[in-house]
Coordinates of C-alpha atoms in Angstrom, one line a residue:
M699 CA -63.8 23.1 102.9
T700 CA -61.5 23.4 100.0
S701 CA -62.7 26.9 98.9
P702 CA -61.5 28.9 101.9
V703 CA -58.3 26.9 102.2
N704 CA -57.6 27.5 98.5
N705 CA -58.1 31.2 99.0
I706 CA -55.7 31.2 101.9
E707 CA -53.1 29.3 99.8
A708 CA -53.6 31.8 96.9
I709 CA -53.1 34.8 99.2
I710 CA -50.0 33.4 100.8
D711 CA -48.5 32.7 97.4
A712 CA -49.3 36.3 96.4
L713 CA -47.7 37.6 99.7
D714 CA -44.6 35.6 99.0
K715 CA -44.3 37.3 95.6
A716 CA -45.1 40.7 96.9
H717 CA -41.9 40.8 99.1
D718 CA -41.3 44.6 99.9
D719 CA -44.3 45.9 98.2
I720 CA -46.0 47.5 101.2
G721 CA -49.1 48.6 99.2
E722 CA -49.7 45.2 98.0
I723 CA -49.2 43.6 101.3
K724 CA -51.7 46.0 102.9
I725 CA -54.4 44.8 100.4
L726 CA -53.6 41.0 100.8
V727 CA -53.4 40.8 104.7
P728 CA -57.1 41.8 105.2
L729 CA -58.1 39.3 102.4
M730 CA -56.2 36.6 104.3
Y731 CA -58.1 37.5 107.5
D732 CA -61.3 37.4 105.7
S733 CA -60.6 33.9 104.3
I734 CA -59.6 32.6 107.7
D735 CA -62.9 34.0 109.2
R736 CA -64.8 32.1 106.3
L737 CA -62.8 28.9 107.2
K738 CA -63.7 29.2 110.8
N739 CA -67.3 29.7 109.9
K740 CA -67.2 26.7 107.5
I741 CA -65.9 24.5 110.2
K742 CA -68.6 25.6 112.6
E743 CA -71.3 24.9 110.0
L744 CA -69.9 21.4 109.3
S745 CA -69.7 20.7 113.0
A746 CA -73.4 21.9 113.5
I747 CA -74.5 19.8 110.4
G748 CA -72.8 16.8 111.9
K749 CA -74.6 17.1 115.1
E750 CA -77.9 17.5 113.4
Q751 CA -77.5 14.4 111.4
E752 CA -76.6 12.4 114.6
T753 CA -79.6 13.7 116.6
K754 CA -82.0 14.2 113.5
K755 CA -83.2 17.5 115.3
Y756 CA -83.5 20.3 112.6
I757 CA -84.0 23.9 113.3
A758 CA -86.1 25.0 110.2
S759 CA -86.8 28.6 109.5
K760 CA -88.1 30.6 106.5
V761 CA -85.1 30.7 104.0
E762 CA -84.7 32.4 100.7
F763 CA -82.9 30.2 98.1
Q764 CA -81.3 33.3 96.5
K765 CA -79.7 34.6 99.7
I766 CA -78.2 31.2 100.4
L767 CA -76.9 30.8 96.9
E768 CA -75.3 34.2 97.2
E769 CA -73.4 33.1 100.2
V770 CA -72.3 30.0 98.4
L771 CA -71.2 32.0 95.4
L772 CA -69.1 34.2 97.7
D773 CA -67.5 31.2 99.2
L774 CA -66.8 29.7 95.8
E775 CA -65.6 33.0 94.2
E776 CA -62.0 31.9 93.5
E777 CA -63.1 28.5 92.0
I778 CA -65.7 30.3 89.7
K779 CA -63.1 32.8 88.6
S780 CA -60.5 30.1 87.9
A781 CA -62.9 28.0 85.9
D782 CA -64.4 31.1 84.1
A783 CA -67.7 29.6 84.9
E784 CA -71.2 31.1 84.4
I785 CA -73.8 30.6 87.1
F786 CA -77.5 31.0 86.2
F787 CA -80.3 30.8 88.7
D788 CA -84.2 31.3 88.7
F789 CA -86.0 30.7 91.9
S790 CA -89.2 32.5 90.8
N791 CA -91.4 29.4 90.9
A792 CA -90.3 28.5 94.6
P793 CA -88.3 31.4 96.1
I794 CA -88.8 30.4 99.8
I795 CA -88.5 27.2 101.8
N796 CA -88.9 26.3 105.5
Y797 CA -85.7 24.4 106.1
S798 CA -82.5 24.4 108.0
K799 CA -80.4 27.3 106.6
K800 CA -77.0 25.6 107.1
N801 CA -78.2 22.3 105.6
L802 CA -79.6 24.1 102.5
K803 CA -76.2 25.9 102.1
S804 CA -74.3 22.7 102.4
I805 CA -76.5 21.1 99.8
L806 CA -76.0 24.0 97.4
Q807 CA -72.3 24.5 98.1
N808 CA -71.5 20.8 97.5
L809 CA -73.5 20.6 94.2
V810 CA -72.2 23.8 92.7
S811 CA -68.7 23.0 93.8
N812 CA -69.1 19.5 92.1
S813 CA -70.2 21.1 88.9
L814 CA -67.1 23.3 88.9
K815 CA -64.8 20.5 89.8
Y816 CA -66.1 18.1 87.1
R817 CA -66.3 20.6 84.4
S818 CA -65.5 19.7 80.7
P819 CA -62.2 21.1 79.3
N820 CA -63.9 21.4 75.9
R821 CA -66.4 24.3 76.8
K822 CA -67.2 27.1 79.1
P823 CA -68.7 25.7 82.4
Q824 CA -72.2 26.6 83.0
V825 CA -74.4 25.8 86.1
R826 CA -78.1 26.4 86.1
I827 CA -80.0 26.3 89.4
T828 CA -83.8 26.4 89.6
T829 CA -86.6 25.6 92.0
E830 CA -90.1 24.4 91.4
E831 CA -93.1 23.9 93.6
L832 CA -94.6 20.4 92.8
A833 CA -98.2 19.3 93.1
D834 CA -97.4 16.5 95.6
D835 CA -96.1 19.1 98.2
Y836 CA -92.5 18.9 97.3
I837 CA -90.1 21.6 96.4
L838 CA -87.7 20.6 93.7
L839 CA -84.2 22.1 93.5
N840 CA -82.4 21.3 90.3
V841 CA -78.6 21.9 89.8
K842 CA -77.7 21.3 86.0
D843 CA -74.2 21.5 84.5
N844 CA -72.6 20.9 81.2
G845 CA -69.6 19.1 82.6
L846 CA -68.0 15.7 82.1
G847 CA -71.0 13.7 83.0
I848 CA -71.2 10.5 85.1
E849 CA -71.2 6.9 83.8
D850 CA -74.2 4.8 84.7
K851 CA -72.1 2.3 86.7
D852 CA -71.0 5.2 89.0
K853 CA -74.4 6.9 89.6
E854 CA -75.1 5.0 92.8
R855 CA -71.5 4.8 94.1
I856 CA -70.8 8.6 94.0
F857 CA -73.4 9.0 96.9
Q858 CA -71.3 6.8 99.2
M859 CA -68.8 8.5 101.5
Y860 CA -65.1 8.8 100.1
Q861 CA -66.2 7.9 96.6
R862 CA -65.5 9.9 93.5
A863 CA -66.7 9.7 89.9
N864 CA -63.2 10.5 88.6
S865 CA -60.1 9.5 90.5
K866 CA -57.9 11.9 88.4
I867 CA -59.8 15.0 89.9
K868 CA -58.7 15.9 93.3
G869 CA -61.3 15.9 96.1
T870 CA -62.3 14.2 99.4
G871 CA -65.2 12.2 98.0
V872 CA -67.5 13.3 100.8
G873 CA -69.6 16.0 99.3
L874 CA -72.4 14.0 97.7
G875 CA -72.4 11.7 100.7
I876 CA -73.2 14.6 103.0
V877 CA -75.9 15.9 100.5
K878 CA -77.6 12.5 100.4
K879 CA -77.5 12.1 104.2
I880 CA -79.1 15.5 104.8
V881 CA -81.8 14.9 102.2
K882 CA -82.6 11.5 103.5
N883 CA -82.8 12.5 107.1
S884 CA -85.2 15.3 106.3
K885 CA -87.4 12.7 104.4
G886 CA -86.6 14.2 101.0
K887 CA -85.1 12.4 98.0
I888 CA -82.3 12.9 95.5
T889 CA -82.2 12.0 91.8
L890 CA -79.4 12.2 89.1
E891 CA -79.7 12.3 85.4
S892 CA -76.4 12.4 83.5
R893 CA -74.8 11.7 80.2
V894 CA -71.1 11.2 79.7
G895 CA -69.7 14.2 77.7
E896 CA -72.9 16.3 78.1
G897 CA -73.4 17.0 81.8
S898 CA -75.4 16.1 85.0
T899 CA -78.6 17.3 86.7
F900 CA -79.1 16.7 90.4
G901 CA -82.7 16.9 91.6
I902 CA -83.3 17.6 95.4
Y903 CA -87.0 17.0 96.5
F904 CA -87.7 18.7 99.7
N905 CA -90.7 17.0 101.3
N906 CA -93.4 19.2 103.0
F907 CA -91.1 22.1 103.5
K908 CA -93.2 24.7 101.8
V909 CA -93.7 28.1 103.6
M910 CA -97.5 28.3 104.2
S911 CA -99.1 31.7 103.7

């Protein structure tokens, strides 16, 4: 939710500074409307996800990981630029999954956003996203970063609603809670490997959601 709101705030600030520069204003106003549309769509997505979690009824379809990630990167464009982050991905080992599109987008968006938010000030942020088809009928999604890392004592707590790994960094503390709920309700599992000062790797195991040929 923070991404479209931040975009709108940045555009309003730019409009305020533009004053009587008509050319600049003509460029900024359409950008504002685009950000507002994205915010509306995000609210709709979150509402739909909430309903699915309550009813546990999922509308699965054939989804390409890369297409969903491209939507996520567009939504997080300002955060990525601000952080000067590099995003790498490789979905060649498992490019497609049978899953709820909005749920997969929420998972990716929250994990990538977290990697950007908890980046290290000592190095250029890098996020690596890969998928793998496992022998036990799981598809594994890995999101790895080189950020601050998470202390062992916080590794369980951060998956609870309204909990954050670092109180000094702004956030609602709901992102990982949403991810865990989505994954759990679809009979998957989530893992976390992390070392303080080195980074974190979140693993999402999607159970029996492979697309059959």
